[in-house]
Every structure is written in C-alpha cells, then in structure tokens.
Short mmCIF file of C-alpha atoms in Angstrom, two decimals:
data_model
loop_
_atom_site.label_atom_id
_atom_site.label_comp_id
_atom_site.label_asym_id
_atom_site.label_seq_id
_atom_site.Cartn_x
_atom_site.Cartn_y
_atom_site.Cartn_z
CA MET A 27 51.83 -40.59 50.11
CA THR A 28 49.65 -39.06 52.23
CA ILE A 29 45.76 -39.14 52.06
CA THR A 30 44.08 -35.80 53.96
CA LYS A 31 41.19 -36.85 55.86
CA GLU A 32 38.75 -34.70 53.64
CA ALA A 33 39.39 -36.28 50.44
CA ALA A 34 39.54 -39.37 52.25
CA ALA A 35 35.77 -38.58 53.09
CA GLY A 36 34.75 -37.45 49.81
CA GLN A 37 34.89 -33.33 50.53
CA PRO A 38 36.63 -31.54 48.76
CA THR A 39 39.77 -30.23 49.20
CA ARG A 40 40.73 -25.83 49.50
CA ALA A 41 41.47 -25.82 45.78
CA GLY A 42 38.20 -27.65 45.11
CA ALA A 43 36.75 -25.90 47.42
CA GLY A 44 34.61 -23.19 45.49
CA GLY A 45 33.33 -25.64 43.27
CA PRO A 46 33.49 -26.16 39.98
CA SER A 47 35.89 -24.55 37.71
CA LYS A 48 34.82 -22.40 35.00
CA GLY A 49 33.34 -23.73 31.72
CA ALA A 50 32.89 -26.97 33.48
CA GLY A 51 29.20 -28.70 33.40
CA ARG A 52 29.26 -26.64 29.83
CA PRO A 53 29.17 -28.69 26.54
CA LYS A 54 31.51 -27.25 24.56
CA THR A 55 30.20 -26.03 20.73
CA PRO A 56 32.37 -28.41 17.74
CA ALA A 57 34.91 -27.32 15.84
CA LEU A 58 34.30 -27.05 12.47
CA LYS A 59 35.63 -29.35 9.89
CA PRO A 60 37.51 -27.59 7.17
CA GLY A 61 35.29 -28.76 4.29
CA ARG A 62 32.15 -28.17 6.14
CA ARG A 63 33.73 -24.43 6.58
CA ARG A 64 34.43 -24.26 3.20
CA ALA A 65 31.15 -25.58 2.65
CA ASN A 66 29.78 -22.62 4.51
CA ARG A 67 31.62 -20.44 2.76
CA ARG A 68 30.54 -21.34 -0.74
CA GLU A 69 27.03 -20.90 1.13
CA ASN A 70 27.13 -17.76 1.75
CA VAL A 71 28.96 -16.64 -1.21
CA ALA A 72 26.03 -18.14 -3.45
CA GLY A 73 23.99 -16.42 -1.80
CA TYR A 74 25.52 -12.96 -2.03
CA THR A 75 25.47 -13.76 -5.62
CA PHE A 76 21.56 -14.87 -6.59
CA LEU A 77 21.32 -10.83 -4.36
CA LEU A 78 24.12 -8.52 -5.85
CA PRO A 79 21.87 -8.26 -8.39
CA TRP A 80 18.95 -6.97 -7.07
CA LEU A 81 21.20 -5.07 -4.12
CA ILE A 82 22.68 -3.50 -7.90
CA GLY A 83 18.96 -2.70 -9.07
CA PHE A 84 18.48 -1.12 -5.60
CA LEU A 85 20.89 1.33 -4.98
CA GLY A 86 20.90 2.47 -8.79
CA LEU A 87 17.43 2.32 -9.91
CA THR A 88 16.30 3.39 -6.52
CA LEU A 89 18.07 4.49 -3.92
CA GLY A 90 20.53 6.60 -5.71
CA PRO A 91 17.61 7.65 -8.20
CA MET A 92 15.39 9.04 -4.51
CA ILE A 93 18.99 10.92 -2.98
CA TYR A 94 19.42 13.68 -6.85
CA SER A 95 15.58 13.97 -7.40
CA LEU A 96 16.41 14.79 -3.18
CA TYR A 97 19.19 17.44 -4.41
CA LEU A 98 17.00 18.64 -6.98
CA SER A 99 14.33 19.85 -5.23
CA PHE A 100 16.63 21.79 -3.27
CA THR A 101 17.58 23.10 -7.11
CA LYS A 102 16.56 25.25 -10.02
CA TYR A 103 16.90 23.13 -12.75
CA ASN A 104 14.96 22.97 -16.02
CA LEU A 105 17.06 19.96 -17.93
CA PHE A 106 19.11 22.12 -20.65
CA ALA A 107 21.36 23.75 -17.53
CA ASP A 108 22.87 23.01 -14.76
CA PRO A 109 20.62 23.23 -11.85
CA LYS A 110 20.84 25.70 -9.41
CA PHE A 111 20.59 25.66 -4.95
CA VAL A 112 17.74 27.78 -4.16
CA GLY A 113 17.71 25.96 -1.54
CA PHE A 114 13.90 25.92 0.34
CA ASP A 115 12.73 27.92 -2.18
CA ASN A 116 10.89 25.41 -4.51
CA TYR A 117 7.97 24.17 -1.36
CA VAL A 118 7.93 27.98 0.11
CA ARG A 119 6.54 28.46 -3.85
CA MET A 120 4.97 25.88 -3.43
CA PHE A 121 2.64 26.22 0.01
CA THR A 122 2.96 29.63 -0.76
CA GLU A 123 2.35 31.04 -4.41
CA ASP A 124 0.62 28.19 -6.85
CA PRO A 125 -2.99 28.14 -5.99
CA GLN A 126 -2.86 25.14 -9.01
CA PHE A 127 -0.90 23.02 -6.16
CA LEU A 128 -3.04 23.31 -3.34
CA GLN A 129 -6.38 22.83 -5.51
CA SER A 130 -4.43 19.56 -7.29
CA VAL A 131 -4.55 18.43 -3.08
CA GLN A 132 -7.81 19.34 -2.60
CA ILE A 133 -9.03 17.23 -5.41
CA THR A 134 -6.44 14.41 -4.16
CA LEU A 135 -7.85 14.34 -1.25
CA VAL A 136 -11.84 14.00 -1.80
CA TYR A 137 -10.72 11.32 -4.84
CA VAL A 138 -8.79 9.55 -1.37
CA LEU A 139 -11.19 10.09 1.34
CA VAL A 140 -14.16 9.04 -0.34
CA GLY A 141 -13.16 6.84 -3.34
CA THR A 142 -11.27 4.19 -0.74
CA PRO A 143 -13.38 3.43 1.72
CA VAL A 144 -16.20 2.72 -0.59
CA LYS A 145 -13.63 0.57 -2.85
CA LEU A 146 -12.96 -1.12 0.20
CA ALA A 147 -16.87 -1.37 0.95
CA ALA A 148 -17.52 -3.04 -2.25
CA ALA A 149 -14.75 -5.77 -1.98
CA LEU A 150 -15.98 -6.92 1.59
CA GLY A 151 -19.89 -6.68 0.31
CA ILE A 152 -18.97 -8.62 -3.10
CA ALA A 153 -16.43 -11.18 -0.98
CA MET A 154 -19.15 -11.98 1.41
CA LEU A 155 -21.20 -12.88 -1.45
CA LEU A 156 -19.04 -15.02 -3.06
CA ASN A 157 -18.22 -16.81 0.23
CA TYR A 158 -20.59 -18.86 -0.08
CA ARG A 159 -20.83 -22.45 -1.96
CA ASN A 160 -22.82 -22.07 -5.02
CA ARG A 161 -22.70 -23.08 -8.36
CA GLY A 162 -20.66 -20.48 -10.23
CA THR A 163 -18.87 -18.66 -7.51
CA GLY A 164 -15.74 -19.97 -9.75
CA PHE A 165 -17.09 -17.99 -12.69
CA PHE A 166 -17.60 -14.55 -10.52
CA ARG A 167 -14.63 -14.71 -8.26
CA SER A 168 -12.60 -14.17 -12.05
CA SER A 169 -14.97 -11.19 -13.75
CA PHE A 170 -14.76 -9.38 -10.11
CA TYR A 171 -11.29 -9.62 -10.05
CA ALA A 172 -10.49 -9.17 -14.40
CA PRO A 173 -11.39 -5.30 -14.17
CA SER A 174 -8.87 -5.17 -10.96
CA LEU A 175 -6.12 -6.53 -13.57
CA ILE A 176 -7.24 -4.08 -16.77
CA GLY A 177 -8.69 -1.59 -15.20
CA ALA A 178 -5.77 1.01 -14.90
CA SER A 179 -4.77 0.94 -18.35
CA VAL A 180 -4.70 3.17 -21.41
CA SER A 181 -6.67 1.58 -22.81
CA VAL A 182 -9.71 1.34 -20.21
CA ALA A 183 -9.49 4.98 -19.91
CA ILE A 184 -9.75 5.63 -23.17
CA VAL A 185 -13.34 3.15 -23.30
CA TRP A 186 -14.16 5.68 -20.31
CA ARG A 187 -13.99 8.34 -21.49
CA ALA A 188 -16.26 6.86 -24.70
CA MET A 189 -18.88 5.92 -22.11
CA PHE A 190 -19.29 8.83 -20.04
CA SER A 191 -18.88 11.35 -23.14
CA SER A 192 -21.94 13.90 -24.14
CA ASN A 193 -22.72 11.16 -26.85
CA GLY A 194 -21.53 8.11 -25.27
CA PRO A 195 -23.74 5.43 -23.72
CA VAL A 196 -24.29 6.17 -20.32
CA ASP A 197 -25.86 9.77 -21.50
CA SER A 198 -27.60 7.74 -24.01
CA SER A 199 -29.19 5.70 -21.26
CA LEU A 200 -30.05 8.14 -19.13
CA SER A 201 -31.94 10.01 -21.57
CA LEU A 202 -34.50 7.39 -21.50
CA PHE A 203 -35.28 8.79 -18.32
CA GLY A 204 -35.39 12.22 -19.11
CA ILE A 205 -32.18 12.56 -17.40
CA ASN A 206 -29.95 14.94 -19.61
CA ILE A 207 -26.24 15.08 -17.78
CA GLY A 208 -24.93 16.35 -21.06
CA GLY A 209 -21.47 14.65 -20.85
CA TRP A 210 -19.69 13.84 -17.99
CA VAL A 211 -16.12 14.78 -18.73
CA GLY A 212 -16.70 18.15 -19.30
CA ASN A 213 -19.10 18.64 -15.93
CA VAL A 214 -17.51 20.21 -13.27
CA SER A 215 -19.46 19.05 -10.72
CA LEU A 216 -19.71 15.06 -12.45
CA VAL A 217 -16.49 14.27 -13.14
CA ILE A 218 -14.41 14.03 -9.64
CA PRO A 219 -17.81 10.80 -9.50
CA MET A 220 -16.75 10.05 -13.13
CA MET A 221 -12.87 8.93 -11.45
CA ILE A 222 -14.63 7.08 -8.00
CA LEU A 223 -16.43 5.22 -10.33
CA LEU A 224 -13.84 4.25 -12.20
CA ALA A 225 -11.94 3.71 -9.18
CA VAL A 226 -14.08 1.79 -7.34
CA TRP A 227 -14.64 -0.39 -10.81
CA GLN A 228 -11.39 -1.84 -10.53
CA PHE A 229 -12.45 -3.89 -6.59
CA GLY A 230 -11.17 -6.90 -7.86
CA ALA A 231 -7.81 -7.27 -5.73
CA PRO A 232 -8.97 -6.50 -2.57
CA MET A 233 -12.39 -8.66 -2.53
CA VAL A 234 -9.52 -11.22 -2.97
CA ILE A 235 -7.83 -10.37 -0.30
CA PHE A 236 -10.86 -10.69 1.63
CA LEU A 237 -12.25 -13.69 0.53
CA ALA A 238 -9.19 -14.66 1.40
CA GLY A 239 -9.49 -13.80 4.77
CA LEU A 240 -13.29 -14.84 5.18
CA LYS A 241 -12.46 -18.24 4.44
CA GLN A 242 -10.01 -17.96 7.41
CA ILE A 243 -12.40 -17.02 9.88
CA PRO A 244 -13.73 -20.30 12.10
CA ARG A 245 -17.50 -21.05 11.61
CA GLU A 246 -16.95 -21.88 15.36
CA LEU A 247 -17.66 -18.30 16.24
CA TYR A 248 -20.14 -17.67 13.79
CA GLU A 249 -22.47 -21.07 15.41
CA ALA A 250 -21.94 -19.36 19.41
CA ALA A 251 -23.10 -16.28 18.00
CA GLU A 252 -26.42 -17.43 16.89
CA VAL A 253 -26.98 -19.52 20.35
CA ASP A 254 -26.53 -15.90 22.03
CA GLY A 255 -29.02 -14.83 18.92
CA ALA A 256 -26.70 -12.50 17.28
CA GLY A 257 -28.27 -11.88 14.33
CA PRO A 258 -26.59 -11.19 10.57
CA VAL A 259 -26.06 -7.02 11.91
CA ARG A 260 -24.63 -8.33 14.34
CA LYS A 261 -22.78 -11.75 13.49
CA PHE A 262 -21.02 -8.95 11.20
CA HIS A 263 -19.70 -7.12 13.72
CA SER A 264 -19.25 -9.07 16.72
CA VAL A 265 -17.20 -11.64 14.44
CA THR A 266 -16.81 -10.60 11.15
CA ILE A 267 -15.45 -6.96 11.38
CA PRO A 268 -12.78 -8.54 14.45
CA MET A 269 -11.84 -11.21 12.82
CA LEU A 270 -11.07 -9.89 9.63
CA SER A 271 -9.62 -6.41 11.32
CA SER A 272 -5.82 -7.14 10.26
CA VAL A 273 -7.01 -7.56 6.51
CA ILE A 274 -9.08 -4.68 6.99
CA PHE A 275 -6.09 -2.68 7.96
CA PHE A 276 -3.59 -4.31 4.85
CA ASN A 277 -6.71 -3.08 2.29
CA LEU A 278 -6.90 -0.02 3.52
CA LEU A 279 -2.75 0.75 4.04
CA LEU A 280 -2.29 -0.46 -0.29
CA GLU A 281 -5.09 1.48 -1.58
CA THR A 282 -4.08 4.50 -0.01
CA ILE A 283 -1.62 4.48 -1.52
CA ASN A 284 -2.00 3.88 -4.70
CA ALA A 285 -5.38 6.37 -4.56
CA PHE A 286 -2.56 9.11 -3.91
CA GLN A 287 -1.02 8.01 -7.11
CA VAL A 288 -3.87 7.59 -10.33
CA PHE A 289 -1.83 8.99 -12.27
CA ALA A 290 -3.05 7.24 -15.67
CA SER A 291 -7.16 7.52 -15.89
CA ALA A 292 -6.54 11.71 -15.05
CA TYR A 293 -4.37 11.46 -17.99
CA ILE A 294 -6.60 10.12 -20.61
CA ILE A 295 -9.80 11.80 -19.42
CA SER A 296 -8.29 15.07 -19.22
CA ASN A 297 -6.12 14.51 -22.98
CA GLY A 298 -3.18 16.35 -20.37
CA SER A 299 -4.79 19.11 -19.28
CA GLY A 300 -6.38 18.40 -15.76
CA GLY A 301 -9.76 20.17 -16.89
CA PRO A 302 -12.83 20.96 -16.64
CA ALA A 303 -11.54 23.24 -14.82
CA GLY A 304 -9.23 21.58 -13.10
CA MET A 305 -11.12 19.07 -11.45
CA THR A 306 -8.98 16.13 -13.01
CA ASN A 307 -5.27 18.01 -12.40
CA PHE A 308 -4.70 15.55 -10.10
CA TYR A 309 -1.03 15.89 -7.48
CA THR A 310 1.12 13.20 -9.44
CA LEU A 311 -1.09 14.16 -12.24
CA TYR A 312 -0.25 17.75 -11.13
CA LEU A 313 3.45 16.60 -11.12
CA TYR A 314 3.91 15.43 -14.16
CA LYS A 315 2.97 18.81 -15.74
CA ARG A 316 5.57 20.71 -14.03
CA GLY A 317 9.19 18.71 -14.34
CA PHE A 318 7.77 17.70 -18.02
CA ALA A 319 5.85 20.19 -20.08
CA ASP A 320 6.63 23.36 -18.33
CA GLY A 321 10.70 21.84 -17.92
CA GLN A 322 10.58 23.12 -14.02
CA MET A 323 12.18 19.38 -12.57
CA GLY A 324 13.58 21.52 -9.92
CA TYR A 325 9.67 21.84 -8.31
CA ALA A 326 8.75 19.20 -9.21
CA ALA A 327 11.07 17.13 -7.92
CA ALA A 328 10.15 18.93 -4.28
CA MET A 329 6.64 18.08 -5.42
CA ALA A 330 7.74 14.23 -4.99
CA TRP A 331 9.09 14.56 -1.52
CA VAL A 332 6.58 16.67 -0.57
CA LEU A 333 4.12 13.42 -1.52
CA VAL A 334 6.46 10.88 -0.04
CA ILE A 335 6.41 12.72 3.69
CA VAL A 336 2.30 12.91 3.57
CA VAL A 337 1.51 9.48 2.54
CA ALA A 338 4.57 8.45 5.06
CA ILE A 339 2.88 9.99 7.75
CA ILE A 340 -0.63 9.01 6.62
CA ALA A 341 0.67 5.06 6.89
CA PHE A 342 1.90 6.33 10.41
CA ILE A 343 -1.27 7.60 11.81
CA LEU A 344 -2.71 4.03 10.38
CA PHE A 345 0.04 1.80 11.55
CA ARG A 346 -0.19 3.56 15.46
CA THR A 347 -4.45 3.54 15.35
CA SER A 348 -3.79 0.12 14.11
CA LYS A 349 -3.22 -1.34 17.58
CA SER A 350 -6.29 -0.10 19.23
CA TRP A 351 -8.48 -1.84 16.09
CA VAL A 352 -7.39 -4.74 14.78
CA HIS A 353 -6.78 -7.50 16.38
CA TYR A 354 -3.81 -11.05 15.21
CA ALA A 355 -4.88 -14.18 16.38
CA GLY A 356 -2.98 -15.77 18.80
CA GLU A 357 -2.86 -12.29 20.23
CA ASN A 358 -3.53 -10.98 24.10
CA LYS A 359 -5.13 -7.82 25.23
#
C-alpha cells in the first residue's frame, strides 16, 4: 500500500484540499424521540383547545358583527325590511344634509379636548400628593379610586342629575352666596361643563396608573437635580414629566378613546333627548337615537364606522408624535 508524501507529512490530499466538507463542525439537532413528539403534540392540542372558545367568541361576537355592520353602512335598513344597497349615500348625507350630526361631532370634540386633559391633570396632581408616605395614604387612595368604579353607572348619573337640578344641593349652596343659576341640567351654557365635571370626577383609574409610574422613578434623579439647584417646578419638568412620559401617553390614549364613547351619563341626564338645545347630544347618543329610535340602522352603522376611523386616526397621530416626547428606560436617542 503506497502512501503519498503529502499524506505522510500530514498535508491534505487533493480530495480534502478544499477544506472540511459541508456540515462538518455543525452541531446536529438531535431527533426528538417518539414519546417527546407525542408530548409536544398533546401540548399544542391543549393550547389550541383552550384558545378555541376565545377564537369562536372573537369571530362570532366581534369580527363577524363588525364586518356585517360595515356592509349595513352602505345600505338603507330599518330592521323590518331587507337591506337595500345605497352605496355611499349614508356617508354623503351625514356630512352634507344632517346638521344634528355636525353638532354632535362638535359637542363631542369639545368634551374630549377639554375633559381629557383636565381629567389627566387632576389624576396626576392627586397621584403626586398620594406618592408621599403619610398616615392614611391607603385610605385616601381607595377613596379617590372609588368614583371610577361607579362613575359611569346609571345610578350615579341619576344622582348627578338630581344634584345639579334647579332645586338640587349645588344650586342651593350657590344661592347662599347670591349665585342663582336655576339648574345646570337645563342651562345651555353650563350643561357641558357639568358633563366634563362628571368625567373628571372619575379620575381614579388614571390616578392609580400615574401613582404606579411615580413609584418607579429613581430617587437619585431628584437628588441629582437638587444638587444642581433645581426647585420643585424644575424637578417636575425635568425629571417627573420625562420619566413619566410613557405612562402619560398610555393614559392619554386610553382616556381619549373612552371620552369619545360617552353615552350613559348623557342619556340619563338628558332623558335621552340630548337637550337642552342638543348640547348633550353626544356622538354615541345621536348614533343610538338614529339607529334604535328612528330605525335607521344603515345610517347608524355608517356613523359607527366614521367613529372607528376617527379614533383610529387619532391613535395613529398619538403614536407617531409620541416618538418626540415619550421616553422609555434604556432607550438611546
């Protein structure tokens, strides 16, 4: 048997001159044993089984009705006759022939643009006060959070209506100081501020979220700011707001979406009429009246989809603009 010089010298032969073969040096994935494969299959089946009820509910109770309502928005439908396709007539009539629709949009925008910032400001202010460890802090946290649990209920709206009526305790108290309003509910100029006040009163949920965010701000940042001579206002703008920006963004997005959906309080306070002079005829209340009181379900479906599109656009704008003012931990800019 003849051995070449290259082989004897330990040099690679011509067949191996190109280096190691494909796959050489690569770890091979061990094949799963049949028992392990069966166990993985059982885990997958169990996971899909637990997911199935949610999936059926989502398809049957959310996605399906949404698709059907989109179809109805292009039809003339009154619940008693078959839908009649009318194209974009509902959308055109909405913006060109329906002054009540435009009024409801205007009132809702005022409610959202004024009520949401005031509510968040109140929530942040109370959260900062409760962030200090004082005796009774737990009691005050629960007390401030309680209105948000019952604030949107029908019973609270009824109580609120009675409080601000012409003979209610609010008017009676103001009359002691010579201020005679004659009832907030029937006053065109004061009914919207009353509704905003009702929304602000329910600041408990964003307050708790703000409080959790404040607890996560390192104390060292405030100490460093104090060393640099920063006062309370400067520390608030330079430390608290930047470190709390992601929480502010979350609350702003959530409360804006919720404000667009105001319905129960407006319905109870106005007895479903949207009065006085249409000043409580919020978008969702007017949508309800069109669909269920007037029987124009196709028109109401079109209104619902306009609301979906508007809220989606606002959410998109908030996400896009958040890149310039929202800061996250560990983020490099």
